[in-house]
mmCIF file of C-alpha atoms in Angstrom:
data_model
loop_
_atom_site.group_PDB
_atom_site.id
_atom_site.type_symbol
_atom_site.label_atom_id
_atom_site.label_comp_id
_atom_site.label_asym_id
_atom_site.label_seq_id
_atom_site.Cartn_x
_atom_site.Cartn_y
_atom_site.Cartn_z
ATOM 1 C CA UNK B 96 26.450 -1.426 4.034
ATOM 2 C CA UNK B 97 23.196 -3.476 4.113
ATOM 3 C CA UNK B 98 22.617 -4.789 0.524
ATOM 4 C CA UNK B 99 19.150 -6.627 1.179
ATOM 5 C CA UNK B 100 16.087 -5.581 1.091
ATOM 6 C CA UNK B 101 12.962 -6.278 3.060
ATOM 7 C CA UNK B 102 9.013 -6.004 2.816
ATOM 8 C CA UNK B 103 6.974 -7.103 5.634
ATOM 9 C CA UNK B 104 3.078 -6.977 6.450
ATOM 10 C CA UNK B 105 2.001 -5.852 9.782
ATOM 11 C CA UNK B 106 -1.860 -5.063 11.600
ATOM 12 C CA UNK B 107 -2.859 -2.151 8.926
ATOM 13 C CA UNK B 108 0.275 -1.373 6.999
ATOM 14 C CA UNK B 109 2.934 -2.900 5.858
ATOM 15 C CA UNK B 110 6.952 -1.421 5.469
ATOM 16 C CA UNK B 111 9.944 -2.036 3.263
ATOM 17 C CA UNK B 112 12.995 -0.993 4.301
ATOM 18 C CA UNK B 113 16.296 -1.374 1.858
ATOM 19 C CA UNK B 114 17.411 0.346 -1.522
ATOM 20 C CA UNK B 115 14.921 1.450 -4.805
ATOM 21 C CA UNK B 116 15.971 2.068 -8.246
ATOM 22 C CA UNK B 117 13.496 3.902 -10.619
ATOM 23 C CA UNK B 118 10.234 2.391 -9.934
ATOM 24 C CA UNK B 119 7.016 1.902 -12.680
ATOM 25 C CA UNK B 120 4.286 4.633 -12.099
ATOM 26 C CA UNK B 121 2.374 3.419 -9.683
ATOM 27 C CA UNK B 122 -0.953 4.161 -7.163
ATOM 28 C CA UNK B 123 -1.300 2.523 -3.947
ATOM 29 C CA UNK B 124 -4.546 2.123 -1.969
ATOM 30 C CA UNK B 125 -2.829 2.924 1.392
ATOM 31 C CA UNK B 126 -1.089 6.034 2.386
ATOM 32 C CA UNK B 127 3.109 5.733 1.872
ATOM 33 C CA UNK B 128 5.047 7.505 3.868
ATOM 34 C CA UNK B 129 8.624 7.262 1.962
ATOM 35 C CA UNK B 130 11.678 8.209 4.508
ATOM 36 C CA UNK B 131 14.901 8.325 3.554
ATOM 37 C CA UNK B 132 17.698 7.189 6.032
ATOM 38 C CA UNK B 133 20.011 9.175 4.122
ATOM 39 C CA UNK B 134 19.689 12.130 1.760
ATOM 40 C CA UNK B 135 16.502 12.576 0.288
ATOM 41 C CA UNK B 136 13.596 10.349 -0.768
ATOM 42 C CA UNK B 137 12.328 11.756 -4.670
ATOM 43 C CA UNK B 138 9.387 10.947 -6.191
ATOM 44 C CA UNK B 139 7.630 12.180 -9.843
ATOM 45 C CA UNK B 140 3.750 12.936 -10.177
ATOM 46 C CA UNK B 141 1.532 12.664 -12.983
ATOM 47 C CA UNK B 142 2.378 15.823 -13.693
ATOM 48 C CA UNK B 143 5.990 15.182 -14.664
ATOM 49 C CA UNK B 144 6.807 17.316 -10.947
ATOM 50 C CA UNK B 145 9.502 16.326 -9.005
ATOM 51 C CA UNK B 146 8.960 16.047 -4.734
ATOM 52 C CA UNK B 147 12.288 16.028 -3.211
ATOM 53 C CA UNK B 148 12.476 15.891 0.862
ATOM 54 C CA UNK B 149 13.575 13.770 3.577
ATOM 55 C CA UNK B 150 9.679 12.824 4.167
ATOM 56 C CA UNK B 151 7.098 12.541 1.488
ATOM 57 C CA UNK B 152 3.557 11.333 2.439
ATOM 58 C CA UNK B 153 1.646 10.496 -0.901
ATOM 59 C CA UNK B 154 -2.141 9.670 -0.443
ATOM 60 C CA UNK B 155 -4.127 7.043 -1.796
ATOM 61 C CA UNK B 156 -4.736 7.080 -5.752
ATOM 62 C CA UNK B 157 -2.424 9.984 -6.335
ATOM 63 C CA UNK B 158 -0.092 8.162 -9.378
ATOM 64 C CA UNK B 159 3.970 8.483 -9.025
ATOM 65 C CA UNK B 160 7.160 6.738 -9.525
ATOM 66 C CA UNK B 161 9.871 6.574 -7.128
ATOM 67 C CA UNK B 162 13.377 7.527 -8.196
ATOM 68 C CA UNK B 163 16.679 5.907 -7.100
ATOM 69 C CA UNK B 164 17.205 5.709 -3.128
ATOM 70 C CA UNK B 165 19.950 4.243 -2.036
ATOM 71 C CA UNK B 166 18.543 3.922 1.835
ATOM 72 C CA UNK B 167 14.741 4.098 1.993
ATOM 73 C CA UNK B 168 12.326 3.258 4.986
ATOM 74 C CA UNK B 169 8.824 3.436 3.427
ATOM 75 C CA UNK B 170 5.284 2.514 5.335
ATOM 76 C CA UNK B 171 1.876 2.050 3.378
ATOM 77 C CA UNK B 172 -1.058 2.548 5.675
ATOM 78 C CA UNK B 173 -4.417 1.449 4.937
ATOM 79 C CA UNK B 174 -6.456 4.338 4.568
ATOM 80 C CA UNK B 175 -9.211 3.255 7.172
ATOM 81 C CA UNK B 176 -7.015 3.350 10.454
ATOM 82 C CA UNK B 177 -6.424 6.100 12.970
ATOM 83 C CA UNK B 178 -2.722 6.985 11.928
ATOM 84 C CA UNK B 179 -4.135 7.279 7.782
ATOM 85 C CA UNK B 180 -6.903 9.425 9.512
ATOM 86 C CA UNK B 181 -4.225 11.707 10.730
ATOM 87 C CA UNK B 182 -1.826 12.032 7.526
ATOM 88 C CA UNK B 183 -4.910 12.602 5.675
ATOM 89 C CA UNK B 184 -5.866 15.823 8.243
ATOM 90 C CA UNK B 185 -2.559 16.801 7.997
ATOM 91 C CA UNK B 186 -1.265 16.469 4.913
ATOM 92 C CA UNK B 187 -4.123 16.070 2.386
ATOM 93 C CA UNK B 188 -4.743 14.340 -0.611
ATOM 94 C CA UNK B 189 -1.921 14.832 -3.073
ATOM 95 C CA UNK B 190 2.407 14.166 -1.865
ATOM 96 C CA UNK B 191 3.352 16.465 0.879
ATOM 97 C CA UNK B 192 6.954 17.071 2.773
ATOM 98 C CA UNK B 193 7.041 15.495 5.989
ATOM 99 C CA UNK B 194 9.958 15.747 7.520
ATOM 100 C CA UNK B 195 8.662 15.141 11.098
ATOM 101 C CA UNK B 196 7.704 11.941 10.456
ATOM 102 C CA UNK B 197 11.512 11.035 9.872
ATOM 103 C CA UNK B 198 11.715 8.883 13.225
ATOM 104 C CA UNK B 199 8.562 6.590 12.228
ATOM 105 C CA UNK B 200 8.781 3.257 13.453
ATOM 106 C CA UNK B 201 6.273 0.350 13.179
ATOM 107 C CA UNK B 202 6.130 0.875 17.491
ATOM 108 C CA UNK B 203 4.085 4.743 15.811
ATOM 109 C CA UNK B 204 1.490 1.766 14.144
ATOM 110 C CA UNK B 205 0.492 0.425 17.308
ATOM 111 C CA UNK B 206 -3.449 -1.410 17.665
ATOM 112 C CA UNK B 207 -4.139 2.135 18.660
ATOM 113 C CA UNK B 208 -3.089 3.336 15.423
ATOM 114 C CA UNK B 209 -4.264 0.499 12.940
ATOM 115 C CA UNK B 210 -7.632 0.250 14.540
ATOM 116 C CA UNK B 211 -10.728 1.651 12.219
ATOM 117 C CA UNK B 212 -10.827 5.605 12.460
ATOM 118 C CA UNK B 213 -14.057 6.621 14.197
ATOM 119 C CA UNK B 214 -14.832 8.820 11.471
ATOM 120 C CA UNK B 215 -15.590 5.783 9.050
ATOM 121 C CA UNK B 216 -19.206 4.297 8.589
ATOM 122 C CA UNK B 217 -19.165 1.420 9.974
ATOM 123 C CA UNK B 218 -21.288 -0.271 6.956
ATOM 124 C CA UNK B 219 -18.060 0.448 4.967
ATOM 125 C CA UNK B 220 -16.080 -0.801 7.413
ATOM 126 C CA UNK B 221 -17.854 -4.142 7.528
ATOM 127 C CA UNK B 222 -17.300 -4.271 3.802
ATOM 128 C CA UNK B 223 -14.145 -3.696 4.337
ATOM 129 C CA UNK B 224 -13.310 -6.418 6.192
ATOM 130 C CA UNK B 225 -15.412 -8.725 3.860
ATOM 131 C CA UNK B 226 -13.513 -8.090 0.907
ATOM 132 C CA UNK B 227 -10.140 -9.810 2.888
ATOM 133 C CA UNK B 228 -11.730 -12.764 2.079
ATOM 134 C CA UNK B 229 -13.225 -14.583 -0.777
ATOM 135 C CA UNK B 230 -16.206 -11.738 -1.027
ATOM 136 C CA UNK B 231 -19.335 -12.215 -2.826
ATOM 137 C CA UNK B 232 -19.779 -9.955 -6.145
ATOM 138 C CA UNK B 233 -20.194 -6.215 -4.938
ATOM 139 C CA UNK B 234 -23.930 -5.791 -5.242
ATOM 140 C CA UNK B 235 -24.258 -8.737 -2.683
ATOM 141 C CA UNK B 236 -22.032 -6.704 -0.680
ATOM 142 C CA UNK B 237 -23.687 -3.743 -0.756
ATOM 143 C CA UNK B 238 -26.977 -5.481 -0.028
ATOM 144 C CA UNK B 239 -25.720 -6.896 3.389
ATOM 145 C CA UNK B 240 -25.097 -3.500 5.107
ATOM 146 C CA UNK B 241 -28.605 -2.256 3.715
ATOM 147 C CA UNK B 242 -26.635 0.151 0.858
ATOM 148 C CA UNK B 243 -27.167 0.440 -2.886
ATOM 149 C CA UNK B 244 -24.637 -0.029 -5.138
ATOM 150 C CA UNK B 245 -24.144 3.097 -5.889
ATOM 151 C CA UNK B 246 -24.542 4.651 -2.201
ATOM 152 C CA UNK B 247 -21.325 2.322 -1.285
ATOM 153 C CA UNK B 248 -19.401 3.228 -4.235
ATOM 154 C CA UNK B 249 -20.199 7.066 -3.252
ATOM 155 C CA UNK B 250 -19.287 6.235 0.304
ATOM 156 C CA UNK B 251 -15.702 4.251 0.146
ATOM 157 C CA UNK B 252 -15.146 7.211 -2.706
ATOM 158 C CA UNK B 253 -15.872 10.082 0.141
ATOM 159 C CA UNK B 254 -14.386 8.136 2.846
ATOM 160 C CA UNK B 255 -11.465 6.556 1.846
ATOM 161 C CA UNK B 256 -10.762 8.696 -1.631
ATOM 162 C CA UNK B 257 -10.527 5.255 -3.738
ATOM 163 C CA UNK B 258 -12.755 2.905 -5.388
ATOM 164 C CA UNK B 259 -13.451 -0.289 -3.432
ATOM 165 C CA UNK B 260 -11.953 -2.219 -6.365
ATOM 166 C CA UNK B 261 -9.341 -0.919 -5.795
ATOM 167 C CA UNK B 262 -9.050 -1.865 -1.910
ATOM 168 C CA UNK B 263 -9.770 -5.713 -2.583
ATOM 169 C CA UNK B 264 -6.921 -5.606 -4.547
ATOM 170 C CA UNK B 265 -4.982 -4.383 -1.896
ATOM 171 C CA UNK B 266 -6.423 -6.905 0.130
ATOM 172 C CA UNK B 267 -5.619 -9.436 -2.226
ATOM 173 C CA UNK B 268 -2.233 -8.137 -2.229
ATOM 174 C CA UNK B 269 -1.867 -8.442 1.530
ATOM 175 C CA UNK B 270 -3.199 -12.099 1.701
ATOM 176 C CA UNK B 271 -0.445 -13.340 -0.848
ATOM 177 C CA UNK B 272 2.233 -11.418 1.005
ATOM 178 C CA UNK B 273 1.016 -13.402 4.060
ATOM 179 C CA UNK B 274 1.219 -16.468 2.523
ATOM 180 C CA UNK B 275 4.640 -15.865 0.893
ATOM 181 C CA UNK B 276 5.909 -14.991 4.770
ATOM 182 C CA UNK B 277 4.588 -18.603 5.728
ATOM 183 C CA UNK B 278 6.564 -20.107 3.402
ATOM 184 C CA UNK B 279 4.134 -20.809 0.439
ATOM 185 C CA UNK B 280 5.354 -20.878 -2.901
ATOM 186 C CA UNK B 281 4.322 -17.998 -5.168
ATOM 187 C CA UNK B 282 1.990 -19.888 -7.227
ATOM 188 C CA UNK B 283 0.680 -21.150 -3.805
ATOM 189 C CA UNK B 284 0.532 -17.435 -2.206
ATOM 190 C CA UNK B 285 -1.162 -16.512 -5.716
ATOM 191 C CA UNK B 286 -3.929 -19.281 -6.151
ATOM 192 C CA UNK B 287 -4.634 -18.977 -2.195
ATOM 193 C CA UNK B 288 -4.955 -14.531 -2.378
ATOM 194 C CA UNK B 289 -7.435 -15.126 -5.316
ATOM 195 C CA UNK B 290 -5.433 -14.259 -8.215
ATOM 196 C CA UNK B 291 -5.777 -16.172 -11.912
ATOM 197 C CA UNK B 292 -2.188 -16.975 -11.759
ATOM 198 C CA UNK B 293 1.512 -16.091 -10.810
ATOM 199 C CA UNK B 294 1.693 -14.008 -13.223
ATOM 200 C CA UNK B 295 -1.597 -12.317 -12.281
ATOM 201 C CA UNK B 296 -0.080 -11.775 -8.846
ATOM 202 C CA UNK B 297 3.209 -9.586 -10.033
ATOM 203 C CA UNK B 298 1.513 -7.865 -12.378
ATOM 204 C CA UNK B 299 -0.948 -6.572 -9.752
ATOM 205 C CA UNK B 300 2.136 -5.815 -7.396
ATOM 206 C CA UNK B 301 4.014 -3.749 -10.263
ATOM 207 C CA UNK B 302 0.522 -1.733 -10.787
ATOM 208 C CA UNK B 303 0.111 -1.068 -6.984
ATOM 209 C CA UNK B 304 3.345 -1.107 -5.268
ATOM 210 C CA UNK B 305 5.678 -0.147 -8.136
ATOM 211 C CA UNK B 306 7.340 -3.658 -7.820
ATOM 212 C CA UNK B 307 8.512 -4.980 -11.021
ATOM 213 C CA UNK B 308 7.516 -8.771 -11.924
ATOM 214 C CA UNK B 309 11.226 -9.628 -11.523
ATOM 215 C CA UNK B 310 11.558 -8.760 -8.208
ATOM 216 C CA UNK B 311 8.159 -8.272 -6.393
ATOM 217 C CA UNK B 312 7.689 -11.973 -5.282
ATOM 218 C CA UNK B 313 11.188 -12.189 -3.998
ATOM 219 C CA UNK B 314 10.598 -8.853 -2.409
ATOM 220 C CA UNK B 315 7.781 -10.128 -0.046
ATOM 221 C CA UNK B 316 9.391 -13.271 0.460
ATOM 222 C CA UNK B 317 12.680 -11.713 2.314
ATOM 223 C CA UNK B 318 15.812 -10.170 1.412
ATOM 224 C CA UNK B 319 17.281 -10.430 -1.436
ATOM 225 C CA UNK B 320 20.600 -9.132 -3.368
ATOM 226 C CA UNK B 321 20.429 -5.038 -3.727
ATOM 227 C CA UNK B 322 21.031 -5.056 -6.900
ATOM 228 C CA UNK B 323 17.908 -5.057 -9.631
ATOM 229 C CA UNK B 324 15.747 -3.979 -6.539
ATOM 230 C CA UNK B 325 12.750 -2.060 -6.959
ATOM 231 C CA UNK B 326 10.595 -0.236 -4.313
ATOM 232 C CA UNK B 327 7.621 1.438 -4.269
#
């Protein structure tokens, strides 16, 4: 039985793969699509409902907490590609059963996939990208693609159904997983991704991947002991 557990960043998404005890609430800024190699993959809404399936597909924003899985496969896309384009047609904004999607592979997340949806503007695209970096305060932002303020907040709302605050977190997210993955230290990965501190860093991992500050940094680094795990 494998008893590690791995979480990777690729092109547009990232995937872990291993087991999950009862995660925090949690909201993402991607689109997850939780599989589960074996049995079923359960997850709890705001609501207090349970979602029970071999599939789920849980859009950006929508708040949840993952309950035990002893084998889970589980993607976040970002919610400006091709393939988020398509769970979003298909499956809407809220946590849907998607049991076709059970043979997802990263191969499914090819450039083709990953690339910018053509159905995005591509001012907010541009943005987008920006905010990987070390962006300039959100009004500068807007100002550079010829938008107000409020006109981009309106837009990444209608487009990608989440505040841009919330994607430069994401982004900041990404750029510390990166840097754990070459090695850096996690103050290092933390101070380099833009965040106060360490402890900055897994607290913002716990609030949007459902990692706990235990076990987030070692989660991103590589695999680690099953037991105490937490996934999203």
């Amino acid at each position: 039985m494998d008893t590690s557990a791995r979480f990777s960043v690729g092109d547009g998404y990232a995937v872990y793969r291993g087991p999950a005890t009862d995660s925090a609430p949690h909201r993402h800024a991607a689109f997850q699509v939780a599989i589960a190699a074996r049995g079923e993959v359960r997850l709890v809404d705001a609501a207090g409902t349970e979602h029970r399936g071999a599939v789920l597909v849980v859009a950006p924003m929508v708040r949840h907490r993952m309950l035990a899985t002893a084998h889970l496969v589980t993607f976040f896309v970002e919610p400006q590609c091709v393939f988020a384009g398509r769970l979003r047609r298909r499956y809407g904004g809220g946590i849907a059963h998607a049991a076709e999607l059970h043979a997802m592979s990263e191969g499914d997340l090819g450039p083709a996939s990953v690339c910018p949806a053509g159905g995005i503007d591509p001012r907010l695209l541009r943005v987008m990208e920006t905010l990987r970096g070390d962006a300039p305060p959100m009004a500068d932002l807007a100002a550079s693609v010829g938008l107000s303020p409020q006109r981009l907040r309106a837009l990444a709302q209608a487009q990608l159904g989440m505040p841009l605050a919330r994607w430069r977190g994401w982004a900041r997210l990404r750029r510390a997983a990166e840097a754990l993955q070459r090695g850096r230290s996690p103050a290092d990965a933390a101070a380099e991704a833009g965040f106060t501190d360490q402890a900055h860093l897994t607290r913002r991992m716990r609030e949007m991947i459902g990692l706990t500050p235990a076990v987030a940094v070692a989660a991103l680094a590589g695999p680690v002991p099953r037991q105490g795990r937490r996934a999203t």
